[in-house]
C-alpha cells in the first residue's frame, strides 16, 4: 500500500495520503475529513510527502503526470495541474500545504514531519561510554512514556488539555527518579563550568525532555488520542535528538 502520514507540529493536524485508494485525509480536533483525488494527483502528493523535507523537481513531477498519460507538455501545464490539487486541498483547509520553490520544484512546509521516519531515526554516536549507558536508560524511559501515552486518556484542566496521569502516577515517579539520576551522571561526566553555554543548553533540553517523560505536556486544543500520540512521539524524539547532538558536541 502506498500510504504516508505527516504531522503539523504547529497545529497537530495529521495529513495522510493513500495513493492506492487515491484518498487524502486530515485529522484535526478529533474529526477526520477526506477527499478523493484523481490518480495522478494522489501519486504526486504521495511522492511529495515521501520526499519531504526535500523538494520534488519539475522533471520528476512531469514524469509522474506522464506516467498517468496526462498531456503535460511543459511546466506551464504542470503548474495548472498542481493548482487543481491545491484547490482540492483547500476543501480540507490545507491552504499553503504545497509550496513552489521557483526553478527548483515543489515542497512542503518545514513544520510538517514524517511520522514513519521518526520511528527509524538514527542514534547519534556518543564516545563517552558512561554517558552512552545513561542515554540508553533515558531512551527506555522515552519508550515507556510513549507507551503510557497510548494508554492514558486526555482530560481537560484550567491550562488546557493534558494526559490523565493518575493511573500511572507511581510509575512516573519512579521513571523520573531514574531520569534525574541519569542526568546527574551525564552532567558530572560533561565536566563543564557551571556557567558554560553548552551546559546551560543541555540543562534546558533535559528539563524539556523531563516534561515528556513525566507526561506533563499541555495542548491548547482538544485533539484526538491518535493525534496526541503522534504529536507526542514526534516531539519527544526531536527533544531526545537535541540532547544527543549537544552531548556529541560536548564529548
PDB file of C-alpha atoms in Angstrom:
ATOM      1  CA  UNK A   1       0.000   0.000   0.000  1.00  0.00           C
ATOM      2  CA  UNK A   2       1.247   3.486  -0.869  1.00  0.00           C
ATOM      3  CA  UNK A   3       0.458   5.302   2.378  1.00  0.00           C
ATOM      4  CA  UNK A   4       2.250   8.118   4.205  1.00  0.00           C
ATOM      5  CA  UNK A   5       1.334  10.428   7.094  1.00  0.00           C
ATOM      6  CA  UNK A   6       2.736  13.791   8.147  1.00  0.00           C
ATOM      7  CA  UNK A   7       2.058  15.760  11.302  1.00  0.00           C
ATOM      8  CA  UNK A   8       1.994  19.553  11.510  1.00  0.00           C
ATOM      9  CA  UNK A   9       3.869  20.430  14.701  1.00  0.00           C
ATOM     10  CA  UNK A  10       2.155  23.830  14.912  1.00  0.00           C
ATOM     11  CA  UNK A  11      -1.454  22.675  14.676  1.00  0.00           C
ATOM     12  CA  UNK A  12      -1.118  18.922  15.428  1.00  0.00           C
ATOM     13  CA  UNK A  13      -3.013  18.158  12.215  1.00  0.00           C
ATOM     14  CA  UNK A  14      -2.261  14.735  10.762  1.00  0.00           C
ATOM     15  CA  UNK A  15      -2.367  14.670   6.967  1.00  0.00           C
ATOM     16  CA  UNK A  16      -2.354  11.271   5.246  1.00  0.00           C
ATOM     17  CA  UNK A  17      -2.126  10.298   1.600  1.00  0.00           C
ATOM     18  CA  UNK A  18      -3.202   6.895   0.344  1.00  0.00           C
ATOM     19  CA  UNK A  19      -2.117   6.667  -3.285  1.00  0.00           C
ATOM     20  CA  UNK A  20      -3.611   3.180  -3.552  1.00  0.00           C
ATOM     21  CA  UNK A  21      -7.169   4.415  -2.934  1.00  0.00           C
ATOM     22  CA  UNK A  22      -6.424   7.988  -4.124  1.00  0.00           C
ATOM     23  CA  UNK A  23      -7.569   9.431  -0.786  1.00  0.00           C
ATOM     24  CA  UNK A  24      -6.253  12.384   1.216  1.00  0.00           C
ATOM     25  CA  UNK A  25      -7.390  12.725   4.836  1.00  0.00           C
ATOM     26  CA  UNK A  26      -6.892  15.252   7.607  1.00  0.00           C
ATOM     27  CA  UNK A  27      -7.400  14.554  11.288  1.00  0.00           C
ATOM     28  CA  UNK A  28      -7.875  17.681  13.371  1.00  0.00           C
ATOM     29  CA  UNK A  29      -9.755  18.473  16.568  1.00  0.00           C
ATOM     30  CA  UNK A  30     -10.932  14.881  16.817  1.00  0.00           C
ATOM     31  CA  UNK A  31     -12.551  14.886  13.372  1.00  0.00           C
ATOM     32  CA  UNK A  32     -11.424  13.233  10.153  1.00  0.00           C
ATOM     33  CA  UNK A  33     -12.144  14.803   6.777  1.00  0.00           C
ATOM     34  CA  UNK A  34     -11.150  13.268   3.467  1.00  0.00           C
ATOM     35  CA  UNK A  35     -11.377  13.755  -0.271  1.00  0.00           C
ATOM     36  CA  UNK A  36     -10.643  11.640  -3.295  1.00  0.00           C
ATOM     37  CA  UNK A  37      -8.121  12.879  -5.856  1.00  0.00           C
ATOM     38  CA  UNK A  38      -7.560  11.705  -9.416  1.00  0.00           C
ATOM     39  CA  UNK A  39      -4.842   9.011  -9.533  1.00  0.00           C
ATOM     40  CA  UNK A  40      -2.221  11.423 -10.876  1.00  0.00           C
ATOM     41  CA  UNK A  41      -2.953  13.906  -8.067  1.00  0.00           C
ATOM     42  CA  UNK A  42      -2.737  11.253  -5.345  1.00  0.00           C
ATOM     43  CA  UNK A  43       0.518   9.905  -6.797  1.00  0.00           C
ATOM     44  CA  UNK A  44       2.002  13.398  -6.935  1.00  0.00           C
ATOM     45  CA  UNK A  45       1.108  14.092  -3.287  1.00  0.00           C
ATOM     46  CA  UNK A  46       2.349  10.684  -2.158  1.00  0.00           C
ATOM     47  CA  UNK A  47       5.774  11.178  -3.744  1.00  0.00           C
ATOM     48  CA  UNK A  48       5.904  14.776  -2.455  1.00  0.00           C
ATOM     49  CA  UNK A  49       5.171  13.558   1.081  1.00  0.00           C
ATOM     50  CA  UNK A  50       7.734  10.750   0.837  1.00  0.00           C
ATOM     51  CA  UNK A  51      10.367  13.174  -0.469  1.00  0.00           C
ATOM     52  CA  UNK A  52       9.798  15.696   2.340  1.00  0.00           C
ATOM     53  CA  UNK A  53      11.717  17.719   3.526  1.00  0.00           C
ATOM     54  CA  UNK A  54      13.400  17.761   0.099  1.00  0.00           C
ATOM     55  CA  UNK A  55      11.795  19.309  -2.953  1.00  0.00           C
ATOM     56  CA  UNK A  56      10.239  17.341  -5.796  1.00  0.00           C
ATOM     57  CA  UNK A  57      11.768  18.669  -9.019  1.00  0.00           C
ATOM     58  CA  UNK A  58       9.820  19.785 -12.079  1.00  0.00           C
ATOM     59  CA  UNK A  59      11.185  16.943 -14.275  1.00  0.00           C
ATOM     60  CA  UNK A  60      10.172  14.387 -11.624  1.00  0.00           C
ATOM     61  CA  UNK A  61       6.663  15.834 -11.409  1.00  0.00           C
ATOM     62  CA  UNK A  62       6.305  15.821 -15.195  1.00  0.00           C
ATOM     63  CA  UNK A  63       7.396  12.188 -15.211  1.00  0.00           C
ATOM     64  CA  UNK A  64       4.693  11.312 -12.643  1.00  0.00           C
ATOM     65  CA  UNK A  65       1.997  13.085 -14.648  1.00  0.00           C
ATOM     66  CA  UNK A  66       3.074  11.500 -17.924  1.00  0.00           C
ATOM     67  CA  UNK A  67       3.046   8.047 -16.314  1.00  0.00           C
ATOM     68  CA  UNK A  68      -0.687   8.655 -15.844  1.00  0.00           C
ATOM     69  CA  UNK A  69      -0.970   9.659 -19.520  1.00  0.00           C
ATOM     70  CA  UNK A  70      -1.614  13.315 -18.787  1.00  0.00           C
ATOM     71  CA  UNK A  71      -0.966  15.732 -21.601  1.00  0.00           C
ATOM     72  CA  UNK A  72       1.609  17.855 -19.771  1.00  0.00           C
ATOM     73  CA  UNK A  73       3.984  19.023 -22.463  1.00  0.00           C
ATOM     74  CA  UNK A  74       5.680  21.749 -20.412  1.00  0.00           C
ATOM     75  CA  UNK A  75       5.971  23.245 -16.929  1.00  0.00           C
ATOM     76  CA  UNK A  76       3.041  25.618 -17.555  1.00  0.00           C
ATOM     77  CA  UNK A  77       0.699  22.640 -17.929  1.00  0.00           C
ATOM     78  CA  UNK A  78       2.287  21.069 -14.858  1.00  0.00           C
ATOM     79  CA  UNK A  79       1.626  24.166 -12.731  1.00  0.00           C
ATOM     80  CA  UNK A  80      -2.021  24.150 -13.823  1.00  0.00           C
ATOM     81  CA  UNK A  81      -2.432  20.536 -12.723  1.00  0.00           C
ATOM     82  CA  UNK A  82      -0.847  21.277  -9.352  1.00  0.00           C
ATOM     83  CA  UNK A  83      -3.255  24.204  -8.983  1.00  0.00           C
ATOM     84  CA  UNK A  84      -6.086  21.686  -9.328  1.00  0.00           C
ATOM     85  CA  UNK A  85      -4.610  19.662  -6.461  1.00  0.00           C
ATOM     86  CA  UNK A  86      -4.278  22.819  -4.372  1.00  0.00           C
ATOM     87  CA  UNK A  87      -7.932  23.705  -4.920  1.00  0.00           C
ATOM     88  CA  UNK A  88      -8.937  20.219  -3.779  1.00  0.00           C
ATOM     89  CA  UNK A  89      -6.765  20.540  -0.651  1.00  0.00           C
ATOM     90  CA  UNK A  90      -8.409  23.856   0.168  1.00  0.00           C
ATOM     91  CA  UNK A  91     -11.587  21.860   0.821  1.00  0.00           C
ATOM     92  CA  UNK A  92      -9.698  20.222   3.702  1.00  0.00           C
ATOM     93  CA  UNK A  93      -8.443  23.612   4.931  1.00  0.00           C
ATOM     94  CA  UNK A  94      -4.906  22.792   3.803  1.00  0.00           C
ATOM     95  CA  UNK A  95      -4.167  26.116   2.156  1.00  0.00           C
ATOM     96  CA  UNK A  96      -0.433  26.631   1.753  1.00  0.00           C
ATOM     97  CA  UNK A  97       0.429  22.941   2.034  1.00  0.00           C
ATOM     98  CA  UNK A  98       2.134  22.814  -1.380  1.00  0.00           C
ATOM     99  CA  UNK A  99       4.922  25.360  -1.802  1.00  0.00           C
ATOM    100  CA  UNK A 100       6.687  26.287  -5.027  1.00  0.00           C
ATOM    101  CA  UNK A 101      10.429  26.822  -4.808  1.00  0.00           C
ATOM    102  CA  UNK A 102      10.766  28.572  -8.152  1.00  0.00           C
ATOM    103  CA  UNK A 103      13.128  26.846 -10.508  1.00  0.00           C
ATOM    104  CA  UNK A 104      13.737  24.000  -8.072  1.00  0.00           C
ATOM    105  CA  UNK A 105      10.416  22.247  -7.623  1.00  0.00           C
ATOM    106  CA  UNK A 106       7.579  21.825  -5.150  1.00  0.00           C
ATOM    107  CA  UNK A 107       7.926  21.117  -1.442  1.00  0.00           C
ATOM    108  CA  UNK A 108       6.083  21.150   1.898  1.00  0.00           C
ATOM    109  CA  UNK A 109       6.359  23.499   4.906  1.00  0.00           C
ATOM    110  CA  UNK A 110       9.161  22.546   7.312  1.00  0.00           C
ATOM    111  CA  UNK A 111       6.783  22.269  10.272  1.00  0.00           C
ATOM    112  CA  UNK A 112       5.471  19.038   8.764  1.00  0.00           C
ATOM    113  CA  UNK A 113       7.250  15.921   9.980  1.00  0.00           C
ATOM    114  CA  UNK A 114       7.076  12.412   8.567  1.00  0.00           C
ATOM    115  CA  UNK A 115       5.653  10.065  11.185  1.00  0.00           C
ATOM    116  CA  UNK A 116       7.201   6.938   9.644  1.00  0.00           C
ATOM    117  CA  UNK A 117      10.709   8.402   9.523  1.00  0.00           C
ATOM    118  CA  UNK A 118      10.541   9.342  13.202  1.00  0.00           C
ATOM    119  CA  UNK A 119      10.389   5.681  14.094  1.00  0.00           C
ATOM    120  CA  UNK A 120      13.510   4.969  12.006  1.00  0.00           C
ATOM    121  CA  UNK A 121      15.755   7.643  13.440  1.00  0.00           C
ATOM    122  CA  UNK A 122      19.474   7.022  13.608  1.00  0.00           C
ATOM    123  CA  UNK A 123      21.047   7.418  17.005  1.00  0.00           C
ATOM    124  CA  UNK A 124      23.889   9.891  17.433  1.00  0.00           C
ATOM    125  CA  UNK A 125      27.146   8.191  18.393  1.00  0.00           C
ATOM    126  CA  UNK A 126      28.434   9.232  21.821  1.00  0.00           C
ATOM    127  CA  UNK A 127      32.074   8.431  22.617  1.00  0.00           C
ATOM    128  CA  UNK A 128      31.824   8.535  26.416  1.00  0.00           C
ATOM    129  CA  UNK A 129      30.665   5.033  27.425  1.00  0.00           C
ATOM    130  CA  UNK A 130      29.228   6.148  30.786  1.00  0.00           C
ATOM    131  CA  UNK A 131      27.177   8.839  29.059  1.00  0.00           C
ATOM    132  CA  UNK A 132      26.123   6.381  26.373  1.00  0.00           C
ATOM    133  CA  UNK A 133      24.868   3.935  29.038  1.00  0.00           C
ATOM    134  CA  UNK A 134      22.835   6.698  30.697  1.00  0.00           C
ATOM    135  CA  UNK A 135      21.341   7.695  27.351  1.00  0.00           C
ATOM    136  CA  UNK A 136      20.299   4.100  26.727  1.00  0.00           C
ATOM    137  CA  UNK A 137      18.358   4.206  30.004  1.00  0.00           C
ATOM    138  CA  UNK A 138      16.804   7.537  29.028  1.00  0.00           C
ATOM    139  CA  UNK A 139      15.697   6.143  25.680  1.00  0.00           C
ATOM    140  CA  UNK A 140      13.953   3.307  27.511  1.00  0.00           C
ATOM    141  CA  UNK A 141      12.183   5.952  29.601  1.00  0.00           C
ATOM    142  CA  UNK A 142      11.156   7.705  26.383  1.00  0.00           C
ATOM    143  CA  UNK A 143       9.669   4.473  25.081  1.00  0.00           C
ATOM    144  CA  UNK A 144       7.881   3.959  28.398  1.00  0.00           C
ATOM    145  CA  UNK A 145       6.413   7.469  28.181  1.00  0.00           C
ATOM    146  CA  UNK A 146       5.122   6.761  24.658  1.00  0.00           C
ATOM    147  CA  UNK A 147       3.572   3.505  25.843  1.00  0.00           C
ATOM    148  CA  UNK A 148       1.900   5.245  28.791  1.00  0.00           C
ATOM    149  CA  UNK A 149       0.612   7.969  26.476  1.00  0.00           C
ATOM    150  CA  UNK A 150      -1.031   5.362  24.258  1.00  0.00           C
ATOM    151  CA  UNK A 151      -2.934   4.030  27.285  1.00  0.00           C
ATOM    152  CA  UNK A 152      -3.916   7.191  29.178  1.00  0.00           C
ATOM    153  CA  UNK A 153      -6.926   9.321  28.354  1.00  0.00           C
ATOM    154  CA  UNK A 154      -6.888  13.028  27.573  1.00  0.00           C
ATOM    155  CA  UNK A 155      -8.546  15.268  30.145  1.00  0.00           C
ATOM    156  CA  UNK A 156      -9.147  18.995  30.451  1.00  0.00           C
ATOM    157  CA  UNK A 157      -7.711  21.203  33.146  1.00  0.00           C
ATOM    158  CA  UNK A 158      -7.508  25.013  33.601  1.00  0.00           C
ATOM    159  CA  UNK A 159      -4.323  25.225  31.483  1.00  0.00           C
ATOM    160  CA  UNK A 160      -5.647  23.219  28.521  1.00  0.00           C
ATOM    161  CA  UNK A 161      -5.668  19.509  27.735  1.00  0.00           C
ATOM    162  CA  UNK A 162      -3.330  17.044  29.462  1.00  0.00           C
ATOM    163  CA  UNK A 163      -2.909  13.310  29.945  1.00  0.00           C
ATOM    164  CA  UNK A 164      -4.682  11.711  32.897  1.00  0.00           C
ATOM    165  CA  UNK A 165      -1.581  10.732  34.861  1.00  0.00           C
ATOM    166  CA  UNK A 166      -3.378   9.370  37.933  1.00  0.00           C
ATOM    167  CA  UNK A 167      -3.344   5.662  36.891  1.00  0.00           C
ATOM    168  CA  UNK A 168       0.414   5.759  36.241  1.00  0.00           C
ATOM    169  CA  UNK A 169       1.470   8.274  38.877  1.00  0.00           C
ATOM    170  CA  UNK A 170       3.734   5.860  40.772  1.00  0.00           C
ATOM    171  CA  UNK A 171       5.328   4.633  37.542  1.00  0.00           C
ATOM    172  CA  UNK A 172       6.008   8.233  36.514  1.00  0.00           C
ATOM    173  CA  UNK A 173       7.588   8.987  39.894  1.00  0.00           C
ATOM    174  CA  UNK A 174       9.937   6.006  39.568  1.00  0.00           C
ATOM    175  CA  UNK A 175      10.831   6.867  35.970  1.00  0.00           C
ATOM    176  CA  UNK A 176      11.608  10.464  36.914  1.00  0.00           C
ATOM    177  CA  UNK A 177      13.876   9.226  39.714  1.00  0.00           C
ATOM    178  CA  UNK A 178      15.833   7.154  37.162  1.00  0.00           C
ATOM    179  CA  UNK A 179      15.872  10.102  34.752  1.00  0.00           C
ATOM    180  CA  UNK A 180      17.227  12.528  37.369  1.00  0.00           C
ATOM    181  CA  UNK A 181      19.999  10.083  38.283  1.00  0.00           C
ATOM    182  CA  UNK A 182      20.983   9.719  34.614  1.00  0.00           C
ATOM    183  CA  UNK A 183      21.011  13.479  34.092  1.00  0.00           C
ATOM    184  CA  UNK A 184      23.165  13.941  37.207  1.00  0.00           C
ATOM    185  CA  UNK A 185      25.693  11.381  35.950  1.00  0.00           C
ATOM    186  CA  UNK A 186      25.774  12.867  32.458  1.00  0.00           C
ATOM    187  CA  UNK A 187      26.254  16.402  33.793  1.00  0.00           C
ATOM    188  CA  UNK A 188      29.089  15.171  36.007  1.00  0.00           C
ATOM    189  CA  UNK A 189      30.774  13.449  33.049  1.00  0.00           C
ATOM    190  CA  UNK A 190      30.479  16.603  30.929  1.00  0.00           C
ATOM    191  CA  UNK A 191      32.966  18.332  33.284  1.00  0.00           C
ATOM    192  CA  UNK A 192      31.891  21.819  32.239  1.00  0.00           C
ATOM    193  CA  UNK A 193      31.889  25.070  34.192  1.00  0.00           C
ATOM    194  CA  UNK A 194      28.509  25.848  35.765  1.00  0.00           C
ATOM    195  CA  UNK A 195      28.183  28.917  33.518  1.00  0.00           C
ATOM    196  CA  UNK A 196      29.289  27.177  30.326  1.00  0.00           C
ATOM    197  CA  UNK A 197      26.928  27.857  27.409  1.00  0.00           C
ATOM    198  CA  UNK A 198      26.654  24.215  26.333  1.00  0.00           C
ATOM    199  CA  UNK A 199      25.970  23.042  29.877  1.00  0.00           C
ATOM    200  CA  UNK A 200      23.154  25.549  30.252  1.00  0.00           C
ATOM    201  CA  UNK A 201      21.666  24.459  26.921  1.00  0.00           C
ATOM    202  CA  UNK A 202      21.966  20.823  27.979  1.00  0.00           C
ATOM    203  CA  UNK A 203      20.157  21.531  31.243  1.00  0.00           C
ATOM    204  CA  UNK A 204      17.420  23.285  29.271  1.00  0.00           C
ATOM    205  CA  UNK A 205      16.744  20.397  26.875  1.00  0.00           C
ATOM    206  CA  UNK A 206      16.905  17.880  29.722  1.00  0.00           C
ATOM    207  CA  UNK A 207      14.260  19.906  31.588  1.00  0.00           C
ATOM    208  CA  UNK A 208      12.086  19.857  28.476  1.00  0.00           C
ATOM    209  CA  UNK A 209      12.598  16.123  27.990  1.00  0.00           C
ATOM    210  CA  UNK A 210      11.602  15.580  31.640  1.00  0.00           C
ATOM    211  CA  UNK A 211       8.170  17.109  30.962  1.00  0.00           C
ATOM    212  CA  UNK A 212       7.620  14.455  28.276  1.00  0.00           C
ATOM    213  CA  UNK A 213       8.809  11.559  30.418  1.00  0.00           C
ATOM    214  CA  UNK A 214       6.606  12.900  33.230  1.00  0.00           C
ATOM    215  CA  UNK A 215       3.619  13.167  30.824  1.00  0.00           C
ATOM    216  CA  UNK A 216       3.346  16.856  31.691  1.00  0.00           C
ATOM    217  CA  UNK A 217       2.756  18.246  28.208  1.00  0.00           C
ATOM    218  CA  UNK A 218      -0.178  20.584  27.555  1.00  0.00           C
ATOM    219  CA  UNK A 219      -2.220  21.154  24.399  1.00  0.00           C
ATOM    220  CA  UNK A 220      -4.287  24.301  23.979  1.00  0.00           C
ATOM    221  CA  UNK A 221      -6.661  22.430  21.690  1.00  0.00           C
ATOM    222  CA  UNK A 222      -8.873  19.392  22.036  1.00  0.00           C
ATOM    223  CA  UNK A 223      -7.314  16.714  19.831  1.00  0.00           C
ATOM    224  CA  UNK A 224      -7.949  13.019  19.338  1.00  0.00           C
ATOM    225  CA  UNK A 225      -5.900  10.339  21.176  1.00  0.00           C
ATOM    226  CA  UNK A 226      -4.295   9.358  17.858  1.00  0.00           C
ATOM    227  CA  UNK A 227      -3.246  12.929  17.135  1.00  0.00           C
ATOM    228  CA  UNK A 228      -1.924  13.338  20.681  1.00  0.00           C
ATOM    229  CA  UNK A 229       0.162  10.171  20.446  1.00  0.00           C
ATOM    230  CA  UNK A 230       1.690  11.089  17.084  1.00  0.00           C
ATOM    231  CA  UNK A 231       2.390  14.644  18.248  1.00  0.00           C
ATOM    232  CA  UNK A 232       3.920  13.314  21.480  1.00  0.00           C
ATOM    233  CA  UNK A 233       6.139  10.823  19.645  1.00  0.00           C
ATOM    234  CA  UNK A 234       7.286  13.480  17.190  1.00  0.00           C
ATOM    235  CA  UNK A 235       8.299  15.996  19.827  1.00  0.00           C
ATOM    236  CA  UNK A 236       9.801  13.614  22.384  1.00  0.00           C
ATOM    237  CA  UNK A 237      12.094  12.061  19.762  1.00  0.00           C
ATOM    238  CA  UNK A 238      13.066  15.505  18.475  1.00  0.00           C
ATOM    239  CA  UNK A 239      13.954  16.579  22.021  1.00  0.00           C
ATOM    240  CA  UNK A 240      15.910  13.366  22.580  1.00  0.00           C
ATOM    241  CA  UNK A 241      17.835  14.059  19.379  1.00  0.00           C
ATOM    242  CA  UNK A 242      18.593  17.612  20.589  1.00  0.00           C
ATOM    243  CA  UNK A 243      20.102  16.115  23.746  1.00  0.00           C
ATOM    244  CA  UNK A 244      22.200  13.653  21.741  1.00  0.00           C
ATOM    245  CA  UNK A 245      23.526  16.350  19.416  1.00  0.00           C
ATOM    246  CA  UNK A 246      24.571  18.517  22.362  1.00  0.00           C
ATOM    247  CA  UNK A 247      26.289  15.595  24.054  1.00  0.00           C
ATOM    248  CA  UNK A 248      28.126  14.794  20.839  1.00  0.00           C
ATOM    249  CA  UNK A 249      29.418  18.383  20.625  1.00  0.00           C
ATOM    250  CA  UNK A 250      30.493  18.316  24.276  1.00  0.00           C
ATOM    251  CA  UNK A 251      32.332  14.984  24.074  1.00  0.00           C
TER     252      UNK A 251
END
